[in-house]
Amino acid sequence: MRHTELDPFPETFLWGSASAAYQVEGAYQDDGKGPSVWDTFVKQPGTTFKDTNGDIAVDHYHHFKEDVALMAELGLKAYRFSIAWSRIFPNGKGQLNQAGLDFYSQLIDELLKYNIEPIVTIYHWDLPQALQDEYGGWESRQIIDDFTNYATVLFDTFSDRVKYWVSLNEQNVFITHGYLLGTHPPAVRNVKRMFAANHIANLTNASVIKAFKDGEYKGQIGPSFNYGPAYAFNSDPLNVLAKIDTEELMGFFWLDVYATGKYPRTVIKQLEKLQLAPVVTEADQQLLASGLPDFIGLNYYQTATVKASTTDSLSGEMSMNNSGKKGTSKELEIPRVSKFVKNPYLEQTNWDWTIDPVGIRVALRTIESRYQLPILITENGLGEYDKLENGEIHDPYRIEYLQKHLQEIQEAITDGVQVLGYCTWSFTDLLSWLNGYQKRYGFVYVNRDENSERTLNRYKKDSFYWYQNVIETNGEYL
Ligand code: BGP
């Protein structure tokens, strides 16, 4: 429905922006940091766009005071960033690296100096390489204790100052890319191993939330999930069914476990038939049920549109557009389930991501009606080419994108959805995992590209000033 009058954004609304350690920090070997699986993966030729890596990234490690000063100038109320596990434990466990803790402690203090609420992501994909080597990372249950121990160190050290914690970032993305598509480390392509690793990640997520609750730390914790609702291509009942199957398989398969501790029965039944289901013990079920989150973190970029699949076997490969050449991606087809198609009502970006502001309201409403949990929007944004000209960057396309999404968020708040805050992706430009540096998301342009670090100077884009005004007026003027 369309409301005649919209509720204002809550006074406590966390107007924020986000980043992730590997994508911004650089300093990949500084002050005792151990290598992560991303440090290793990107060095294999052909794994990323033009073989880009985060060795230097946008050198936030050395520019953090300047970056936080820019956040303060913009007026951010919250900043979401991730901690690199291998800065804290260079080998993932064992010897603690005090210099790593010190870096994040300084960053947190710097944010608090300007009244910017830190939102800490405990894991944004940069698994310590040592744990991958020792026991296969997410494929071993040993990771549950090691991760919980690492997170507990963070809770003990920072929970006096940090009130919002994100357990795992986009488990659905790092697991499917890491173990099914083979496009993220450890570049495995094995569907059975994927479901097994995913189950261990679920247990790890529950274990860390349980540790947070048991430790009676003050604050809130939840996972961030990449959720893009699926639409039926039209009212053909078979396409409607394909929509339901797709959402269960690609969305609720994770969200249900987070929010209720249980897998959706329909998906598990089919996986059992295919002998792909993970081994779930009684103790696992108990752990999953005892690690329920305070909120769901929503990373929203786009929706999918599906028709019923008419094929029995994987025909051709899905392929992503990592080059920024519009129209070069190939849509996925899940045999006997669904075929992804273009939505005739919606435009796409140069990287073929569908732009759908109403979709964020659909996502918020779906999570609300299924789980009744508060939602923290932990990522949303537009990756595009930007041009630096005479120290200025005019990005009306980004302003339009964010503005339209915020309008729909306000509609959802008026509907009755509890939205805690909104973090755009991203604050500064940064490394896009597989797409290099040319796919830019920030309010702040960073002068570097694929070929050179250039000056790494920061420049405010037009969207910087737009968001500044939005925050100043608490969303009254979008
Ligand atoms: C999310 C990740 C982010 C970020 C974003 C944009 O999936 O959590 O880390 O990278 O997507 O994606 P991309 O960089 O591929 O454009």
Short mmCIF file of C-alpha atoms and ligand atoms in Angstrom, two decimals:
data_model
loop_
_atom_site.label_atom_id
_atom_site.label_comp_id
_atom_site.label_asym_id
_atom_site.label_seq_id
_atom_site.Cartn_x
_atom_site.Cartn_y
_atom_site.Cartn_z
CA MET A 1 0.00 0.00 0.00
CA ARG A 2 0.96 3.64 -0.42
CA HIS A 3 0.63 5.71 2.72
CA THR A 4 -0.82 9.20 2.51
CA GLU A 5 1.50 10.33 5.28
CA LEU A 6 4.81 8.80 6.28
CA ASP A 7 6.05 8.32 9.83
CA PRO A 8 9.27 10.20 10.53
CA PHE A 9 12.47 8.20 10.98
CA PRO A 10 12.93 7.38 14.69
CA GLU A 11 15.06 9.87 16.64
CA THR A 12 17.48 7.04 17.48
CA PHE A 13 17.83 5.97 13.83
CA LEU A 14 21.42 4.93 13.10
CA TRP A 15 22.34 6.83 9.94
CA GLY A 16 25.46 4.99 8.95
CA SER A 17 27.84 3.71 6.38
CA ALA A 18 29.90 0.53 6.15
CA SER A 19 33.16 -1.10 5.10
CA ALA A 20 35.10 -4.33 5.60
CA ALA A 21 38.68 -4.78 6.76
CA TYR A 22 40.09 -6.43 3.65
CA GLN A 23 38.44 -3.93 1.35
CA VAL A 24 39.79 -0.79 3.02
CA GLU A 25 42.66 -1.38 5.40
CA GLY A 26 45.67 -2.42 3.35
CA ALA A 27 48.73 -2.82 5.64
CA TYR A 28 48.33 -6.50 5.01
CA GLN A 29 51.50 -7.47 6.80
CA ASP A 30 51.82 -4.65 9.32
CA ASP A 31 52.13 -4.88 13.08
CA GLY A 32 52.06 -8.65 13.31
CA LYS A 33 49.03 -9.38 11.13
CA GLY A 34 48.90 -12.95 9.83
CA PRO A 35 47.80 -13.78 6.27
CA SER A 36 44.12 -14.41 5.58
CA VAL A 37 42.65 -16.63 2.89
CA TRP A 38 41.96 -13.52 0.82
CA ASP A 39 45.62 -12.44 0.99
CA THR A 40 46.50 -15.79 -0.51
CA PHE A 41 43.63 -16.22 -2.97
CA VAL A 42 44.08 -12.90 -4.76
CA LYS A 43 47.71 -13.70 -5.51
CA GLN A 44 46.65 -16.53 -7.80
CA PRO A 45 46.45 -14.99 -11.27
CA GLY A 46 43.00 -14.67 -12.77
CA THR A 47 41.00 -14.81 -9.55
CA THR A 48 40.06 -11.09 -9.44
CA PHE A 49 39.48 -8.28 -11.92
CA LYS A 50 42.89 -7.32 -13.35
CA ASP A 51 44.46 -9.30 -10.49
CA THR A 52 43.68 -6.55 -7.99
CA ASN A 53 44.28 -7.16 -4.31
CA GLY A 54 43.88 -5.49 -0.92
CA ASP A 55 47.59 -5.30 0.01
CA ILE A 56 47.21 -1.54 0.18
CA ALA A 57 43.51 -1.16 -0.61
CA VAL A 58 42.63 2.44 0.29
CA ASP A 59 45.18 2.35 3.13
CA HIS A 60 42.57 3.04 5.78
CA TYR A 61 44.95 1.48 8.31
CA HIS A 62 47.14 4.56 7.99
CA HIS A 63 44.38 7.03 7.10
CA PHE A 64 41.80 6.09 9.71
CA LYS A 65 41.92 9.41 11.55
CA GLU A 66 41.39 11.31 8.34
CA ASP A 67 38.57 8.96 7.35
CA VAL A 68 36.83 9.25 10.70
CA ALA A 69 37.15 13.05 10.55
CA LEU A 70 35.35 12.89 7.20
CA MET A 71 32.64 10.71 8.76
CA ALA A 72 32.23 13.32 11.48
CA GLU A 73 32.04 16.09 8.91
CA LEU A 74 29.33 14.19 7.07
CA GLY A 75 27.50 13.70 10.36
CA LEU A 76 27.41 9.87 10.45
CA LYS A 77 25.69 8.47 13.51
CA ALA A 78 27.13 4.99 12.98
CA TYR A 79 30.01 3.33 11.19
CA ARG A 80 30.05 -0.37 10.48
CA PHE A 81 33.48 -1.92 9.98
CA SER A 82 34.94 -5.38 10.34
CA ILE A 83 37.82 -6.67 12.39
CA ALA A 84 40.44 -8.76 10.63
CA TRP A 85 40.65 -11.97 12.65
CA SER A 86 44.31 -12.45 11.65
CA ARG A 87 45.28 -9.07 13.12
CA ILE A 88 44.04 -10.30 16.51
CA PHE A 89 45.21 -13.90 16.18
CA PRO A 90 47.78 -14.10 13.35
CA ASN A 91 47.28 -17.89 13.32
CA GLY A 92 43.59 -17.78 14.07
CA LYS A 93 44.16 -19.02 17.61
CA GLY A 94 46.94 -19.27 20.20
CA GLN A 95 49.16 -16.23 20.46
CA LEU A 96 47.22 -12.96 20.66
CA ASN A 97 48.60 -9.94 18.81
CA GLN A 98 48.16 -6.89 21.04
CA ALA A 99 49.02 -4.48 18.22
CA GLY A 100 45.96 -5.71 16.32
CA LEU A 101 43.66 -5.05 19.25
CA ASP A 102 45.28 -1.64 19.71
CA PHE A 103 44.50 -0.61 16.15
CA TYR A 104 40.78 -1.30 16.53
CA SER A 105 40.75 0.21 20.00
CA GLN A 106 42.08 3.46 18.56
CA LEU A 107 39.57 3.33 15.73
CA ILE A 108 36.69 2.84 18.17
CA ASP A 109 37.92 5.70 20.38
CA GLU A 110 38.26 7.94 17.37
CA LEU A 111 34.65 7.19 16.35
CA LEU A 112 33.33 7.75 19.86
CA LYS A 113 35.16 11.06 20.05
CA TYR A 114 32.70 12.27 17.39
CA ASN A 115 29.71 10.36 18.81
CA ILE A 116 29.72 7.87 15.94
CA GLU A 117 28.36 4.51 17.07
CA PRO A 118 30.71 1.67 16.11
CA ILE A 119 28.99 -1.37 14.59
CA VAL A 120 31.53 -4.17 14.59
CA THR A 121 31.43 -7.05 12.15
CA ILE A 122 33.36 -9.92 13.67
CA TYR A 123 33.81 -11.80 10.41
CA HIS A 124 33.77 -10.34 6.93
CA TRP A 125 35.35 -13.25 5.03
CA ASP A 126 39.06 -12.88 5.86
CA LEU A 127 39.63 -16.21 7.57
CA PRO A 128 43.17 -16.69 8.93
CA GLN A 129 45.05 -18.75 6.35
CA ALA A 130 46.55 -20.83 9.18
CA LEU A 131 43.13 -22.28 10.01
CA GLN A 132 42.42 -23.06 6.38
CA ASP A 133 45.75 -24.91 6.22
CA GLU A 134 45.43 -26.68 9.54
CA TYR A 135 41.91 -28.05 9.33
CA GLY A 136 40.17 -26.74 6.22
CA GLY A 137 38.57 -23.68 7.81
CA TRP A 138 34.78 -23.83 7.60
CA GLU A 139 34.85 -27.52 6.81
CA SER A 140 35.93 -28.45 10.32
CA ARG A 141 33.98 -28.16 13.53
CA GLN A 142 37.18 -26.98 15.19
CA ILE A 143 36.39 -23.54 13.84
CA ILE A 144 33.41 -23.21 16.19
CA ASP A 145 35.62 -22.95 19.30
CA ASP A 146 38.35 -20.93 17.62
CA PHE A 147 35.88 -18.40 16.30
CA THR A 148 34.02 -18.17 19.59
CA ASN A 149 37.28 -17.65 21.43
CA TYR A 150 38.33 -14.88 19.02
CA ALA A 151 34.93 -13.19 19.33
CA THR A 152 35.01 -13.45 23.11
CA VAL A 153 38.33 -11.58 23.15
CA LEU A 154 36.60 -8.82 21.17
CA PHE A 155 33.61 -8.77 23.52
CA ASP A 156 35.90 -8.64 26.57
CA THR A 157 38.02 -5.86 25.10
CA PHE A 158 35.45 -3.68 23.36
CA SER A 159 31.98 -4.27 24.76
CA ASP A 160 32.43 -1.33 27.13
CA ARG A 161 32.40 0.83 23.99
CA VAL A 162 30.69 -1.24 21.28
CA LYS A 163 26.94 -1.88 21.47
CA TYR A 164 26.24 -3.41 18.05
CA TRP A 165 27.88 -6.59 16.81
CA VAL A 166 27.48 -8.41 13.53
CA SER A 167 28.45 -12.07 13.90
CA LEU A 168 28.98 -13.30 10.32
CA ASN A 169 28.71 -11.19 7.20
CA GLU A 170 26.75 -12.81 4.39
CA GLN A 171 27.24 -16.44 5.20
CA ASN A 172 25.19 -17.24 2.10
CA VAL A 173 27.67 -15.37 -0.07
CA PHE A 174 30.97 -16.61 1.35
CA ILE A 175 29.69 -20.19 1.51
CA THR A 176 28.16 -20.37 -1.98
CA HIS A 177 31.05 -18.53 -3.61
CA GLY A 178 33.64 -20.44 -1.60
CA TYR A 179 32.27 -23.97 -1.96
CA LEU A 180 29.84 -24.04 -4.90
CA LEU A 181 30.87 -21.46 -7.47
CA GLY A 182 34.56 -21.58 -6.58
CA THR A 183 34.92 -17.83 -7.01
CA HIS A 184 35.96 -17.03 -3.43
CA PRO A 185 38.52 -18.86 -1.30
CA PRO A 186 38.94 -21.77 -0.84
CA ALA A 187 37.59 -22.08 -4.42
CA VAL A 188 35.92 -25.45 -3.95
CA ARG A 189 33.14 -26.58 -6.29
CA ASN A 190 31.29 -29.28 -4.47
CA VAL A 191 27.68 -28.94 -3.46
CA LYS A 192 27.78 -31.53 -0.69
CA ARG A 193 30.80 -29.93 0.90
CA MET A 194 29.05 -26.60 0.59
CA PHE A 195 26.06 -27.70 2.65
CA ALA A 196 28.35 -29.30 5.24
CA ALA A 197 30.50 -26.16 5.59
CA ASN A 198 27.37 -24.06 5.75
CA HIS A 199 26.05 -26.08 8.65
CA ILE A 200 29.30 -25.55 10.54
CA ALA A 201 29.01 -21.83 9.85
CA ASN A 202 25.47 -21.93 11.28
CA LEU A 203 26.75 -23.61 14.42
CA THR A 204 29.55 -21.06 14.68
CA ASN A 205 27.09 -18.21 14.34
CA ALA A 206 24.89 -19.67 17.06
CA SER A 207 27.88 -20.38 19.30
CA VAL A 208 29.13 -16.82 19.16
CA ILE A 209 25.68 -15.36 19.83
CA LYS A 210 25.27 -17.76 22.74
CA ALA A 211 28.67 -16.69 24.13
CA PHE A 212 27.58 -13.07 23.89
CA LYS A 213 24.35 -13.79 25.79
CA ASP A 214 25.97 -16.07 28.35
CA GLY A 215 28.66 -13.47 29.00
CA GLU A 216 25.92 -10.91 29.66
CA TYR A 217 27.66 -8.29 27.58
CA LYS A 218 25.63 -5.17 27.05
CA GLY A 219 24.50 -4.61 23.50
CA GLN A 220 22.93 -6.39 20.56
CA ILE A 221 24.17 -9.01 18.17
CA GLY A 222 22.95 -10.53 14.92
CA PRO A 223 24.20 -11.84 11.55
CA SER A 224 24.18 -9.79 8.35
CA PHE A 225 22.51 -11.56 5.50
CA ASN A 226 22.48 -10.83 1.79
CA TYR A 227 18.80 -11.09 1.05
CA GLY A 228 17.33 -10.33 -2.33
CA PRO A 229 13.67 -11.33 -2.49
CA ALA A 230 12.58 -13.37 -5.52
CA TYR A 231 9.61 -12.36 -7.68
CA ALA A 232 7.59 -14.62 -9.94
CA PHE A 233 7.99 -13.53 -13.56
CA ASN A 234 4.19 -13.50 -13.90
CA SER A 235 1.04 -15.11 -12.46
CA ASP A 236 1.64 -18.49 -14.09
CA PRO A 237 1.22 -20.72 -11.01
CA LEU A 238 4.37 -22.65 -11.90
CA ASN A 239 6.36 -19.43 -11.81
CA VAL A 240 4.80 -18.57 -8.46
CA LEU A 241 5.92 -21.93 -7.16
CA ALA A 242 9.40 -21.28 -8.55
CA LYS A 243 9.45 -18.05 -6.57
CA ILE A 244 8.60 -19.93 -3.36
CA ASP A 245 11.25 -22.58 -4.02
CA THR A 246 13.88 -19.96 -4.79
CA GLU A 247 13.17 -17.95 -1.66
CA GLU A 248 13.28 -21.05 0.53
CA LEU A 249 16.48 -22.32 -1.02
CA MET A 250 18.33 -19.03 -1.28
CA GLY A 251 16.87 -17.01 1.59
CA PHE A 252 14.93 -18.82 4.29
CA PHE A 253 17.39 -21.71 4.30
CA TRP A 254 19.64 -19.30 6.20
CA LEU A 255 17.26 -16.80 7.74
CA ASP A 256 15.06 -19.47 9.37
CA VAL A 257 18.09 -21.03 11.03
CA TYR A 258 19.24 -17.66 12.35
CA ALA A 259 15.85 -16.54 13.60
CA THR A 260 14.29 -19.79 14.77
CA GLY A 261 17.16 -22.28 15.06
CA LYS A 262 15.51 -24.59 12.51
CA TYR A 263 16.07 -25.36 8.85
CA PRO A 264 13.03 -25.07 6.57
CA ARG A 265 11.62 -28.60 6.33
CA THR A 266 10.92 -28.48 2.59
CA VAL A 267 14.53 -27.69 1.68
CA ILE A 268 16.01 -30.24 4.06
CA LYS A 269 13.69 -32.94 2.70
CA GLN A 270 14.87 -32.36 -0.86
CA LEU A 271 18.52 -32.23 0.21
CA GLU A 272 18.08 -35.53 2.04
CA LYS A 273 16.67 -37.12 -1.10
CA LEU A 274 19.66 -35.91 -3.05
CA GLN A 275 22.00 -37.03 -0.26
CA LEU A 276 23.24 -33.49 0.12
CA ALA A 277 21.83 -32.68 3.55
CA PRO A 278 24.27 -31.75 6.31
CA VAL A 279 24.61 -33.96 9.36
CA VAL A 280 22.56 -32.29 12.08
CA THR A 281 22.81 -33.87 15.52
CA GLU A 282 20.56 -33.38 18.52
CA ALA A 283 23.29 -31.27 20.14
CA ASP A 284 23.49 -29.15 16.97
CA GLN A 285 19.78 -28.47 17.15
CA GLN A 286 20.12 -27.35 20.73
CA LEU A 287 23.01 -25.07 19.92
CA LEU A 288 21.14 -23.51 16.99
CA ALA A 289 18.13 -22.87 19.19
CA SER A 290 20.25 -21.29 21.93
CA GLY A 291 22.00 -18.75 19.72
CA LEU A 292 19.19 -16.58 18.41
CA PRO A 293 19.95 -12.99 17.37
CA ASP A 294 18.67 -9.65 18.67
CA PHE A 295 18.27 -8.33 15.15
CA ILE A 296 18.70 -9.37 11.54
CA GLY A 297 21.31 -7.43 9.60
CA LEU A 298 20.04 -6.88 6.08
CA ASN A 299 22.40 -6.38 3.17
CA TYR A 300 20.17 -5.47 0.27
CA TYR A 301 21.29 -4.78 -3.28
CA GLN A 302 18.76 -6.28 -5.65
CA THR A 303 15.87 -8.64 -6.25
CA ALA A 304 15.70 -11.68 -8.52
CA THR A 305 12.91 -12.61 -10.92
CA VAL A 306 12.26 -16.25 -11.73
CA LYS A 307 10.40 -18.63 -14.01
CA ALA A 308 10.01 -22.33 -13.42
CA SER A 309 13.02 -24.31 -14.60
CA THR A 310 12.37 -26.73 -17.42
CA THR A 311 15.73 -28.43 -17.35
CA ASP A 312 16.97 -31.44 -15.40
CA SER A 313 20.64 -30.72 -15.49
CA LEU A 314 22.96 -27.78 -15.15
CA SER A 315 23.02 -26.31 -18.62
CA GLY A 316 25.87 -23.92 -19.19
CA GLU A 317 27.40 -21.84 -16.49
CA MET A 318 26.09 -18.88 -14.71
CA SER A 319 28.62 -16.11 -15.02
CA MET A 320 28.97 -12.82 -13.23
CA ASN A 321 29.82 -9.52 -14.78
CA ASN A 322 32.99 -8.47 -12.97
CA SER A 323 34.18 -6.19 -15.75
CA GLY A 324 31.57 -3.43 -15.65
CA LYS A 325 30.62 -4.13 -19.28
CA LYS A 326 26.86 -3.99 -19.22
CA GLY A 327 25.03 -7.10 -20.37
CA THR A 328 27.90 -9.56 -19.97
CA SER A 329 26.47 -11.65 -17.13
CA LYS A 330 24.68 -14.94 -17.70
CA GLU A 331 21.70 -15.74 -15.50
CA LEU A 332 21.61 -18.75 -13.22
CA GLU A 333 19.29 -21.71 -13.72
CA ILE A 334 18.75 -24.15 -10.86
CA PRO A 335 17.66 -27.40 -12.52
CA ARG A 336 14.01 -28.30 -11.84
CA VAL A 337 13.68 -25.26 -9.57
CA SER A 338 14.00 -21.88 -11.22
CA LYS A 339 15.44 -19.93 -14.07
CA PHE A 340 16.52 -16.37 -13.33
CA VAL A 341 15.30 -13.83 -15.87
CA LYS A 342 15.44 -10.08 -16.39
CA ASN A 343 12.66 -8.11 -14.77
CA PRO A 344 11.05 -6.04 -17.55
CA TYR A 345 10.09 -3.31 -15.07
CA LEU A 346 13.56 -2.67 -13.73
CA GLU A 347 16.85 -1.16 -14.90
CA GLN A 348 20.27 -2.63 -14.27
CA THR A 349 23.65 -1.13 -13.38
CA ASN A 350 26.78 -1.41 -15.50
CA TRP A 351 27.59 -4.56 -13.51
CA ASP A 352 24.12 -5.98 -14.32
CA TRP A 353 22.75 -5.58 -10.80
CA THR A 354 19.01 -4.94 -10.86
CA ILE A 355 17.98 -1.63 -9.33
CA ASP A 356 14.83 -2.13 -7.29
CA PRO A 357 14.08 0.31 -4.45
CA VAL A 358 10.67 -1.24 -3.73
CA GLY A 359 12.51 -4.53 -3.28
CA ILE A 360 14.05 -3.29 -0.04
CA ARG A 361 10.57 -2.72 1.34
CA VAL A 362 9.59 -6.21 0.18
CA ALA A 363 12.66 -7.59 1.97
CA LEU A 364 11.91 -5.68 5.17
CA ARG A 365 8.26 -6.72 5.14
CA THR A 366 9.12 -10.36 4.52
CA ILE A 367 11.59 -10.49 7.40
CA GLU A 368 9.11 -8.73 9.68
CA SER A 369 6.22 -11.02 8.86
CA ARG A 370 8.29 -14.18 9.08
CA TYR A 371 10.42 -13.41 12.17
CA GLN A 372 9.17 -10.24 13.90
CA LEU A 373 12.73 -9.19 14.62
CA PRO A 374 14.17 -5.68 14.42
CA ILE A 375 16.25 -5.11 11.31
CA LEU A 376 19.49 -3.22 10.97
CA ILE A 377 20.19 -2.44 7.32
CA THR A 378 23.90 -3.15 7.27
CA GLU A 379 24.51 -2.60 3.54
CA ASN A 380 22.83 -0.95 0.58
CA GLY A 381 24.41 1.05 -2.19
CA LEU A 382 25.30 1.52 -5.81
CA GLY A 383 28.55 0.44 -7.41
CA GLU A 384 29.29 2.66 -10.40
CA TYR A 385 32.01 4.39 -12.37
CA ASP A 386 32.79 7.82 -10.93
CA LYS A 387 34.85 10.56 -12.50
CA LEU A 388 37.15 12.89 -10.62
CA GLU A 389 37.19 16.27 -12.36
CA ASN A 390 38.82 19.32 -10.82
CA GLY A 391 38.57 17.80 -7.38
CA GLU A 392 34.84 17.14 -7.78
CA ILE A 393 32.74 14.05 -8.35
CA HIS A 394 29.20 14.42 -9.59
CA ASP A 395 27.26 11.26 -8.78
CA PRO A 396 23.54 12.04 -9.18
CA TYR A 397 22.91 8.35 -9.99
CA ARG A 398 24.10 7.37 -6.50
CA ILE A 399 22.01 10.05 -4.82
CA GLU A 400 18.95 8.89 -6.75
CA TYR A 401 19.60 5.26 -5.83
CA LEU A 402 20.02 5.94 -2.12
CA GLN A 403 17.16 8.42 -1.99
CA LYS A 404 14.69 5.99 -3.55
CA HIS A 405 15.75 3.19 -1.23
CA LEU A 406 15.39 5.45 1.79
CA GLN A 407 11.90 6.45 0.68
CA GLU A 408 10.92 2.79 0.63
CA ILE A 409 12.53 2.22 4.03
CA GLN A 410 10.39 5.04 5.38
CA GLU A 411 7.34 3.39 3.84
CA ALA A 412 8.30 0.15 5.59
CA ILE A 413 8.74 1.96 8.90
CA THR A 414 5.28 3.42 8.39
CA ASP A 415 4.04 -0.11 7.66
CA GLY A 416 5.28 -1.11 11.11
CA VAL A 417 8.68 -2.67 10.44
CA GLN A 418 11.24 -1.99 13.19
CA VAL A 419 14.28 -0.61 11.39
CA LEU A 420 17.19 0.25 13.69
CA GLY A 421 19.33 2.00 11.14
CA TYR A 422 20.72 2.21 7.65
CA CYS A 423 24.34 1.70 6.65
CA THR A 424 25.17 2.56 3.08
CA TRP A 425 27.81 0.58 1.29
CA SER A 426 30.28 2.23 1.50
CA PHE A 427 31.84 5.27 3.18
CA THR A 428 35.02 5.64 1.15
CA ASP A 429 35.59 3.94 -2.16
CA LEU A 430 37.19 0.58 -1.59
CA LEU A 431 38.25 -2.67 -3.17
CA SER A 432 35.38 -4.66 -4.61
CA TRP A 433 36.34 -8.30 -3.96
CA LEU A 434 36.15 -9.48 -7.55
CA ASN A 435 35.59 -6.20 -9.40
CA GLY A 436 38.71 -4.20 -8.64
CA TYR A 437 38.69 -0.50 -7.79
CA GLN A 438 36.66 0.88 -10.69
CA LYS A 439 33.34 -0.22 -9.20
CA ARG A 440 32.95 2.59 -6.68
CA TYR A 441 30.43 2.80 -3.85
CA GLY A 442 31.64 5.57 -1.54
CA PHE A 443 30.57 9.05 -0.49
CA VAL A 444 34.30 9.72 -0.52
CA TYR A 445 36.30 9.14 -3.67
CA VAL A 446 39.74 7.65 -3.19
CA ASN A 447 42.27 8.52 -5.83
CA ARG A 448 43.62 5.15 -6.88
CA ASP A 449 42.82 2.60 -9.55
CA GLU A 450 43.67 -0.93 -10.64
CA ASN A 451 47.08 0.03 -11.94
CA SER A 452 48.36 2.44 -9.35
CA GLU A 453 47.85 3.69 -5.82
CA ARG A 454 48.30 7.20 -7.18
CA THR A 455 47.89 9.66 -4.28
CA LEU A 456 45.22 7.84 -2.28
CA ASN A 457 43.81 11.31 -1.62
CA ARG A 458 40.21 11.58 -0.48
CA TYR A 459 37.60 13.75 -2.26
CA LYS A 460 34.00 14.35 -1.23
CA LYS A 461 31.45 13.39 -3.86
CA ASP A 462 28.15 15.24 -4.37
CA SER A 463 26.44 12.34 -2.55
CA PHE A 464 28.51 13.21 0.55
CA TYR A 465 26.74 16.56 0.85
CA TRP A 466 23.37 15.03 0.03
CA TYR A 467 23.68 12.42 2.84
CA GLN A 468 24.95 15.11 5.19
CA ASN A 469 21.68 16.99 4.73
CA VAL A 470 19.60 13.81 5.07
CA ILE A 471 21.21 13.07 8.43
CA GLU A 472 21.02 16.65 9.61
CA THR A 473 17.26 16.65 9.03
CA ASN A 474 16.83 13.07 10.33
CA GLY A 475 15.51 12.05 6.95
CA GLU A 476 12.97 14.81 6.61
CA TYR A 477 14.56 15.88 3.33
CA LEU A 478 15.63 12.89 1.34
C1 BGP B 1 28.42 -7.49 -0.30
C2 BGP B 1 29.63 -7.58 0.58
C3 BGP B 1 30.47 -6.34 0.58
C4 BGP B 1 30.56 -5.64 -0.75
C5 BGP B 1 29.22 -5.55 -1.45
C6 BGP B 1 29.30 -5.03 -2.87
O1 BGP B 1 28.07 -8.76 -0.73
O2 BGP B 1 29.26 -7.85 1.91
O3 BGP B 1 31.71 -6.66 1.13
O4 BGP B 1 31.60 -6.05 -1.50
O5 BGP B 1 28.57 -6.79 -1.47
O6 BGP B 1 29.65 -6.08 -3.72
P1 BGP B 1 30.67 -5.94 -4.90
O7 BGP B 1 31.93 -5.44 -4.27
O8 BGP B 1 30.81 -7.30 -5.46
O9 BGP B 1 30.10 -4.98 -5.86
#
